[in-house]
Amino acid sequence: MQPVEIKKDIHWVGAVDWDIRDFHGYSTPKGTTYNAFLIMDEKIALVDTVKKPFLDDLVRNIQKLTSLKKIDYIIVNHVEMDHSGSLPVLIDMIQPEKVICSSMGKKALIEHFHRPDWPYEVVETGQTISLGKKSVQFIEVRMLHWPDSMVTYVPEDQLLLSSDGFGQHWATCERFDDQVDINELLPHAAKYYANILLLYSPLVQKLLANVQKLGLKIDMIAPDHGLIWRSHPDKILGAYDQWSKQVAKNKAVVIYDTMWHSTETMAQSVADGLMEEGLSVKLFNMKVNHRSDVMTELLDSKAVILGSPTLNNGILPSMADIICYMKGLKPANKVAAAFGSYGWSGEAVKIMTEALHEMKFNVVEPGARIQFAPNADSLKGCYELGRKVGMAAKEIVS
Ligand code: FEO
């Protein structure tokens, strides 16, 4: 991809990864991009780099604009390898005057690359460095997405170079939000939030408050993944406010796996009960759905119901997978319940109920258990469980 001028004298010089399909457990069926930006001024600054295999793309793009040796500063907003993997080679090639990063960034760079000799310049929130006509201001955003994370603001252009925040994993030849369908873009951003940032929601709220406190006017948000928010920064800021407050709609997700279709039949009756209470329901059979798509749907759902038959005194492995993943991402403010069939011991519902309590959900108990195969009578219990969850979900004020 060619460099693209995103603001006068500020250029996208990153790379598009059309092929990546898994991002540490998050499915990326449409690839991603690694965005890097070159600010051309009296001092030339490169903001972020790319994953190591894409170094040549970055170098080619920079060389269309200037020679590598003319770059004065490299700003490292985030040390994770998708943004700094090519840094050691690049620093050798550029020999920059400064490698600008947060204090945690310096620590992480040394721990990753074992190069304490690089010309680090540690910056703090609110600190500004002049490049000539333009300047760069820094805001530390610890844990969005790593302890080292910060964002860079260019006040003269009201441009926020936002690192992982506001990103999407979507490989496109377009660079801006107004060049694609916003109704396709926002779900990519929601999936990114649900699978990368959800557990840091309180910190997202803090970041949004900091932006207000510092009086930053934002005309454009350029994240390190996906499309740049040129025409709709307000839309993504509003969405982040809602997602980080975990505002939910009248939606429910029923997540299950099944051995001989008994638990699947129960899932359908639970869903009928939820629908009876006016909730929009999605069923996710974990044999055919990816955990990251389930999390995306869960992001703004009021209710989550888990189903598994008992296998070897436990639950099915696919359910253990989604429960482990969900726990880590810390969704909040949900009504929940569990159900499942069993043959003789029947521990699955208890195990899932405990997991739901651990996630601090409002758990409707008892869950529904059916021995071997359901019949019309036993399915009424599942339907009623769905209704009870639906009634409790309607009490959640969003
Ligand atoms: Fe895109 Fe946290 O790295």
Coordinates of C-alpha atoms and ligand atoms in Angstrom, one line a residue:
M1 CA 0.0 0.0 0.0
Q2 CA 1.1 3.5 -0.8
P3 CA 1.7 6.2 1.9
V4 CA -1.4 8.3 2.5
E5 CA -1.4 11.9 3.7
I6 CA -3.9 12.0 6.6
K7 CA -3.3 15.6 7.6
K8 CA -1.0 18.1 5.9
D9 CA 2.6 16.7 6.3
I10 CA 1.4 13.7 8.3
H11 CA 1.4 10.4 6.4
W12 CA 0.2 6.9 7.0
V13 CA 3.2 4.7 6.3
G14 CA 2.0 1.4 7.7
A15 CA 1.3 -2.1 6.4
V16 CA -1.8 -4.2 5.6
D17 CA -1.9 -7.8 6.8
W18 CA -4.5 -9.5 4.6
D19 CA -3.6 -13.0 5.8
I20 CA -3.7 -13.0 9.6
R21 CA -6.6 -15.1 10.9
D22 CA -5.9 -15.4 14.6
F23 CA -4.8 -12.6 17.0
H24 CA -3.9 -14.4 20.2
G25 CA -7.2 -16.2 20.4
Y26 CA -9.3 -13.5 18.6
S27 CA -10.4 -14.5 15.1
T28 CA -9.5 -12.0 12.4
P29 CA -11.2 -13.4 9.3
K30 CA -10.7 -10.1 7.5
G31 CA -7.0 -9.5 8.5
T32 CA -5.7 -6.3 10.0
T33 CA -3.4 -3.4 9.5
Y34 CA -0.4 -2.1 11.4
N35 CA -0.6 1.6 11.2
A36 CA 2.5 3.8 11.5
F37 CA 2.6 7.6 10.9
L38 CA 5.3 9.9 9.7
I39 CA 5.2 13.6 10.8
M40 CA 7.2 15.7 8.4
D41 CA 8.4 19.0 10.1
E42 CA 11.7 20.6 11.1
K43 CA 12.1 17.5 13.1
I44 CA 10.7 14.3 11.5
A45 CA 9.0 11.9 13.8
L46 CA 7.9 8.3 13.1
V47 CA 5.0 7.3 15.3
D48 CA 4.9 3.6 15.9
T49 CA 6.2 0.9 13.6
V50 CA 4.9 -2.5 12.3
K51 CA 5.1 -6.2 13.0
K52 CA 8.5 -7.6 12.1
P53 CA 7.5 -9.4 8.8
F54 CA 6.1 -6.1 7.5
L55 CA 9.3 -4.0 8.0
D56 CA 10.0 -3.8 4.3
D57 CA 6.5 -2.3 3.6
L58 CA 7.2 0.4 6.3
V59 CA 10.6 1.2 5.0
R60 CA 9.4 1.4 1.4
N61 CA 6.6 3.7 2.4
I62 CA 8.9 6.0 4.4
Q63 CA 11.5 6.1 1.5
K64 CA 8.8 7.4 -0.8
L65 CA 8.7 10.5 1.5
T66 CA 12.1 10.9 2.9
S67 CA 15.3 9.0 3.6
L68 CA 15.4 6.9 6.8
K69 CA 18.4 8.9 8.1
K70 CA 16.4 12.1 8.1
I71 CA 14.0 10.7 10.8
D72 CA 14.9 12.4 14.1
Y73 CA 12.5 10.8 16.6
I74 CA 10.7 7.5 16.9
I75 CA 7.7 7.6 19.1
V76 CA 6.8 4.3 20.6
N77 CA 3.2 4.5 21.8
H78 CA 3.1 0.8 22.6
V79 CA 5.6 -2.0 22.9
E80 CA 3.5 -5.0 21.9
M81 CA 5.2 -6.8 19.0
D82 CA 2.6 -5.9 16.4
H83 CA 3.9 -2.3 16.7
S84 CA 7.5 -2.7 17.8
G85 CA 8.6 -6.0 16.3
S86 CA 10.6 -4.1 13.6
L87 CA 12.0 -1.5 15.9
P88 CA 15.5 -3.0 16.5
V89 CA 16.3 -3.2 12.8
L90 CA 14.7 0.2 12.2
I91 CA 16.7 1.9 14.9
D92 CA 19.9 0.5 13.5
M93 CA 18.9 1.9 10.0
I94 CA 17.7 5.3 11.2
Q95 CA 20.0 6.0 14.2
P96 CA 17.3 8.4 15.6
E97 CA 18.2 11.2 18.0
K98 CA 15.4 10.1 20.4
V99 CA 13.3 7.1 21.0
I100 CA 10.3 8.6 22.8
C101 CA 8.2 6.5 25.1
S102 CA 6.6 6.3 28.6
S103 CA 8.6 5.1 31.6
M104 CA 7.0 1.7 31.4
G105 CA 7.7 1.8 27.7
K106 CA 11.4 2.2 28.2
K107 CA 11.3 -0.7 30.8
A108 CA 9.4 -2.9 28.3
L109 CA 11.6 -2.1 25.4
I110 CA 14.7 -3.0 27.4
E111 CA 13.1 -6.2 28.6
H112 CA 12.1 -7.2 25.1
F113 CA 15.1 -6.1 23.1
H114 CA 17.9 -5.8 25.7
R115 CA 19.1 -2.5 24.3
P116 CA 19.6 -0.1 27.2
D117 CA 21.9 2.0 24.9
W118 CA 19.0 3.3 22.7
P119 CA 18.6 7.1 23.0
Y120 CA 15.4 6.9 25.2
E121 CA 13.5 10.1 26.0
V122 CA 10.9 9.2 28.7
V123 CA 7.7 11.4 28.6
E124 CA 4.7 11.8 30.9
T125 CA 1.1 12.7 30.5
G126 CA 0.7 16.3 29.4
Q127 CA 4.4 16.7 28.2
T128 CA 4.8 18.3 24.8
I129 CA 7.8 18.1 22.4
S130 CA 8.0 20.6 19.5
L131 CA 8.8 19.4 16.0
G132 CA 8.8 22.9 14.5
K133 CA 5.5 24.1 13.3
K134 CA 3.8 21.1 14.8
S135 CA 4.2 19.5 18.3
V136 CA 3.4 16.2 19.9
Q137 CA 1.7 15.8 23.3
F138 CA 1.6 12.6 25.2
I139 CA -1.0 10.9 27.4
E140 CA -0.2 7.8 29.2
V141 CA -2.9 5.2 29.0
R142 CA -1.6 2.4 31.2
M143 CA -3.2 -1.0 30.4
L144 CA -4.8 0.3 27.1
H145 CA -3.5 -2.2 26.1
W146 CA -0.3 -2.8 28.1
P147 CA 1.3 -1.0 31.0
D148 CA 3.5 0.9 28.6
S149 CA 0.7 2.3 26.4
M150 CA 0.4 6.0 25.6
V151 CA -1.3 8.0 22.9
T152 CA 0.2 11.0 21.0
Y153 CA -1.8 14.1 20.3
V154 CA -0.9 16.7 17.6
P155 CA -2.7 19.8 18.8
E156 CA -2.1 21.8 15.6
D157 CA -4.1 19.2 13.6
Q158 CA -6.4 18.1 16.5
L159 CA -5.2 14.6 15.7
L160 CA -5.1 11.8 18.2
L161 CA -2.7 8.9 17.3
S162 CA -4.4 6.5 19.6
S163 CA -2.3 3.3 19.5
D164 CA -4.6 0.3 20.1
G165 CA -7.6 2.4 21.2
F166 CA -10.4 2.9 18.7
G167 CA -8.8 0.3 16.4
Q168 CA -10.4 -2.5 14.4
H169 CA -8.9 -5.7 12.9
W170 CA -9.9 -5.1 9.3
A171 CA -7.6 -5.2 6.3
T172 CA -8.7 -2.8 3.6
C173 CA -7.2 -0.7 0.8
E174 CA -9.2 2.2 2.2
R175 CA -7.6 4.3 5.0
F176 CA -10.6 6.4 6.3
D177 CA -13.9 5.7 7.9
D178 CA -15.8 7.6 5.2
Q179 CA -14.5 5.4 2.5
V180 CA -16.2 2.3 3.8
D181 CA -19.7 1.6 5.1
I182 CA -19.9 2.8 8.7
N183 CA -22.4 0.0 9.5
E184 CA -19.7 -2.5 8.6
L185 CA -16.9 -0.6 10.3
L186 CA -18.6 -0.1 13.7
P187 CA -19.1 -3.9 14.3
H188 CA -15.4 -4.4 13.6
A189 CA -14.7 -1.8 16.2
A190 CA -17.1 -3.4 18.6
K191 CA -15.4 -6.8 18.2
Y192 CA -12.0 -5.2 18.8
Y193 CA -13.3 -3.6 22.0
A194 CA -15.1 -6.7 23.3
N195 CA -12.0 -8.9 22.8
I196 CA -9.1 -6.6 23.6
L197 CA -10.3 -3.7 25.8
L198 CA -13.4 -4.8 27.6
L199 CA -11.6 -5.7 30.8
Y200 CA -10.0 -2.3 30.9
S201 CA -13.3 -0.5 30.6
P202 CA -12.8 1.6 33.8
L203 CA -9.5 2.9 32.2
V204 CA -11.3 3.7 29.0
Q205 CA -13.6 5.9 31.1
K206 CA -10.6 7.5 32.6
L207 CA -9.1 8.2 29.2
L208 CA -12.3 9.8 28.0
A209 CA -12.3 11.9 31.1
N210 CA -8.6 12.9 30.6
V211 CA -9.4 13.9 27.0
Q212 CA -12.0 16.3 28.4
K213 CA -9.9 17.5 31.3
L214 CA -7.0 18.3 29.0
G215 CA -9.4 20.1 26.7
L216 CA -8.3 18.1 23.7
K217 CA -10.2 19.0 20.6
I218 CA -10.4 15.9 18.4
D219 CA -10.9 16.3 14.7
M220 CA -9.3 12.9 13.7
I221 CA -8.5 9.7 15.5
A222 CA -5.8 7.5 13.9
P223 CA -5.5 4.1 15.6
D224 CA -2.7 1.6 15.0
H225 CA -5.2 -1.0 13.5
G226 CA -7.8 -0.5 10.8
L227 CA -9.5 2.6 9.5
I228 CA -8.8 6.2 10.6
W229 CA -11.7 8.1 12.1
R230 CA -11.8 11.2 9.8
S231 CA -15.5 11.8 9.5
H232 CA -17.0 10.0 12.5
P233 CA -14.6 10.5 15.5
D234 CA -17.8 11.4 17.4
K235 CA -19.4 8.1 16.6
I236 CA -16.4 6.0 17.9
L237 CA -16.0 8.2 21.0
G238 CA -19.7 7.8 21.7
A239 CA -19.5 4.0 21.2
Y240 CA -16.5 3.7 23.5
D241 CA -18.4 5.6 26.2
Q242 CA -21.3 3.2 25.9
W243 CA -19.1 0.1 25.7
S244 CA -16.9 1.1 28.6
K245 CA -20.0 1.8 30.7
Q246 CA -21.2 -1.7 29.6
V247 CA -24.5 -0.3 28.6
A248 CA -26.7 -3.2 27.4
K249 CA -29.7 -3.7 25.2
N250 CA -32.6 -6.1 25.6
K251 CA -30.5 -9.0 24.2
A252 CA -29.5 -12.4 25.5
V253 CA -26.9 -14.9 24.4
V254 CA -27.4 -18.6 25.0
I255 CA -24.0 -20.3 24.8
Y256 CA -23.9 -24.1 24.7
D257 CA -22.4 -27.3 23.5
T258 CA -24.1 -30.6 23.2
M259 CA -23.3 -34.3 22.9
W260 CA -26.5 -36.0 21.7
H261 CA -28.7 -33.0 21.3
S262 CA -30.4 -33.0 24.7
T263 CA -28.6 -29.8 25.9
E264 CA -29.3 -28.3 22.4
T265 CA -33.0 -28.9 22.8
M266 CA -32.8 -27.4 26.3
A267 CA -31.1 -24.3 24.8
Q268 CA -34.0 -23.8 22.4
S269 CA -36.5 -23.9 25.2
V270 CA -34.5 -21.5 27.3
A271 CA -34.4 -19.2 24.2
D272 CA -38.1 -19.4 23.8
G273 CA -38.6 -18.3 27.4
L274 CA -36.2 -15.4 26.9
M275 CA -38.1 -14.3 23.8
E276 CA -41.4 -14.6 25.6
E277 CA -40.0 -11.8 27.9
G278 CA -39.2 -9.7 24.9
L279 CA -35.5 -10.2 24.6
S280 CA -33.7 -10.6 21.3
V281 CA -31.8 -13.9 21.6
K282 CA -28.8 -15.4 19.8
L283 CA -27.8 -19.1 20.2
F284 CA -24.2 -20.0 20.0
N285 CA -23.3 -23.6 19.6
M286 CA -19.6 -23.6 20.5
K287 CA -18.9 -26.4 18.0
V288 CA -19.5 -23.9 15.2
N289 CA -18.9 -20.5 16.7
H290 CA -15.7 -18.7 17.6
R291 CA -15.2 -17.4 21.2
S292 CA -14.4 -13.9 19.9
D293 CA -17.7 -13.6 18.0
V294 CA -19.6 -14.7 21.1
M295 CA -17.8 -12.0 23.2
T296 CA -18.8 -9.4 20.6
E297 CA -22.4 -10.3 21.0
L298 CA -22.1 -10.5 24.8
L299 CA -20.7 -6.9 24.9
D300 CA -24.1 -5.3 24.8
S301 CA -26.3 -8.1 26.0
K302 CA -28.2 -8.1 29.3
A303 CA -28.2 -11.9 29.8
V304 CA -25.9 -14.8 29.3
I305 CA -27.0 -18.4 29.8
L306 CA -24.5 -21.3 29.6
G307 CA -25.4 -24.9 28.7
S308 CA -23.3 -28.0 28.8
P309 CA -24.0 -31.7 29.4
T310 CA -21.8 -33.4 32.1
L311 CA -18.8 -35.1 30.7
N312 CA -16.4 -37.0 32.9
N313 CA -17.8 -35.1 36.0
G314 CA -17.1 -31.8 34.3
I315 CA -18.2 -29.7 31.3
L316 CA -17.5 -30.0 27.6
P317 CA -14.0 -28.6 26.7
S318 CA -15.5 -26.0 24.3
M319 CA -17.5 -24.6 27.2
A320 CA -14.4 -24.5 29.5
D321 CA -12.7 -22.5 26.7
I322 CA -15.4 -19.8 26.4
I323 CA -15.8 -19.5 30.2
C324 CA -12.1 -19.1 30.6
Y325 CA -12.0 -16.4 27.9
M326 CA -15.1 -14.6 29.2
K327 CA -13.8 -14.5 32.7
G328 CA -10.6 -12.8 31.6
L329 CA -12.4 -10.1 29.7
K330 CA -14.6 -9.3 32.7
P331 CA -18.0 -8.5 31.2
A332 CA -20.2 -6.8 33.8
N333 CA -23.8 -6.1 34.7
K334 CA -25.4 -9.3 33.3
V335 CA -28.1 -11.7 34.4
A336 CA -27.0 -15.3 34.0
A337 CA -28.0 -18.9 34.5
A338 CA -26.9 -22.4 33.6
F339 CA -28.5 -25.5 32.2
G340 CA -27.5 -28.9 30.9
S341 CA -28.3 -32.6 30.5
Y342 CA -26.6 -35.4 32.4
G343 CA -26.5 -39.2 32.6
W344 CA -25.7 -40.1 36.2
S345 CA -23.4 -37.6 38.1
G346 CA -24.6 -34.2 36.6
E347 CA -22.0 -31.7 37.9
A348 CA -22.0 -29.4 34.8
V349 CA -24.7 -27.0 35.9
K350 CA -23.1 -26.6 39.3
I351 CA -19.7 -25.9 37.7
M352 CA -21.1 -23.3 35.3
T353 CA -23.2 -21.7 38.0
E354 CA -20.0 -21.3 40.2
A355 CA -18.2 -19.7 37.2
L356 CA -21.1 -17.3 36.7
H357 CA -20.9 -16.2 40.4
E358 CA -17.2 -15.8 40.0
M359 CA -17.9 -13.3 37.2
K360 CA -20.2 -11.4 39.6
F361 CA -23.2 -11.9 37.5
N362 CA -26.7 -11.8 38.9
V363 CA -27.3 -15.6 38.7
V364 CA -30.8 -17.0 38.5
E365 CA -30.9 -20.3 40.4
P366 CA -31.5 -23.1 40.3
G367 CA -30.4 -23.8 36.8
A368 CA -32.1 -26.5 34.7
R369 CA -30.9 -30.1 34.7
I370 CA -32.4 -32.9 32.7
Q371 CA -31.4 -36.6 33.0
F372 CA -30.5 -38.1 29.6
A373 CA -33.2 -36.8 27.2
P374 CA -35.8 -34.1 27.6
N375 CA -39.5 -34.4 27.2
A376 CA -42.3 -31.8 27.0
D377 CA -42.6 -31.7 30.8
S378 CA -38.9 -31.3 31.6
L379 CA -38.5 -28.7 28.8
K380 CA -41.1 -26.5 30.6
G381 CA -38.4 -26.0 33.3
C382 CA -36.0 -24.7 30.7
Y383 CA -38.6 -22.4 29.2
E384 CA -39.4 -21.1 32.7
L385 CA -35.7 -20.6 33.4
G386 CA -35.5 -18.5 30.2
R387 CA -38.5 -16.4 31.4
K388 CA -37.0 -15.8 34.8
V389 CA -33.7 -14.7 33.3
G390 CA -35.7 -12.5 30.9
M391 CA -37.7 -10.9 33.7
A392 CA -34.5 -10.2 35.7
A393 CA -32.7 -8.8 32.6
K394 CA -35.5 -6.3 32.0
E395 CA -34.8 -4.9 35.5
I396 CA -31.3 -3.8 34.3
V397 CA -31.4 -0.1 33.6
S398 CA -29.2 1.0 30.8
Ligands
FEO1 FE1 -2.0 -3.8 18.6 FE2 -1.6 -4.2 22.1 O1 -1.1 -4.3 20.2

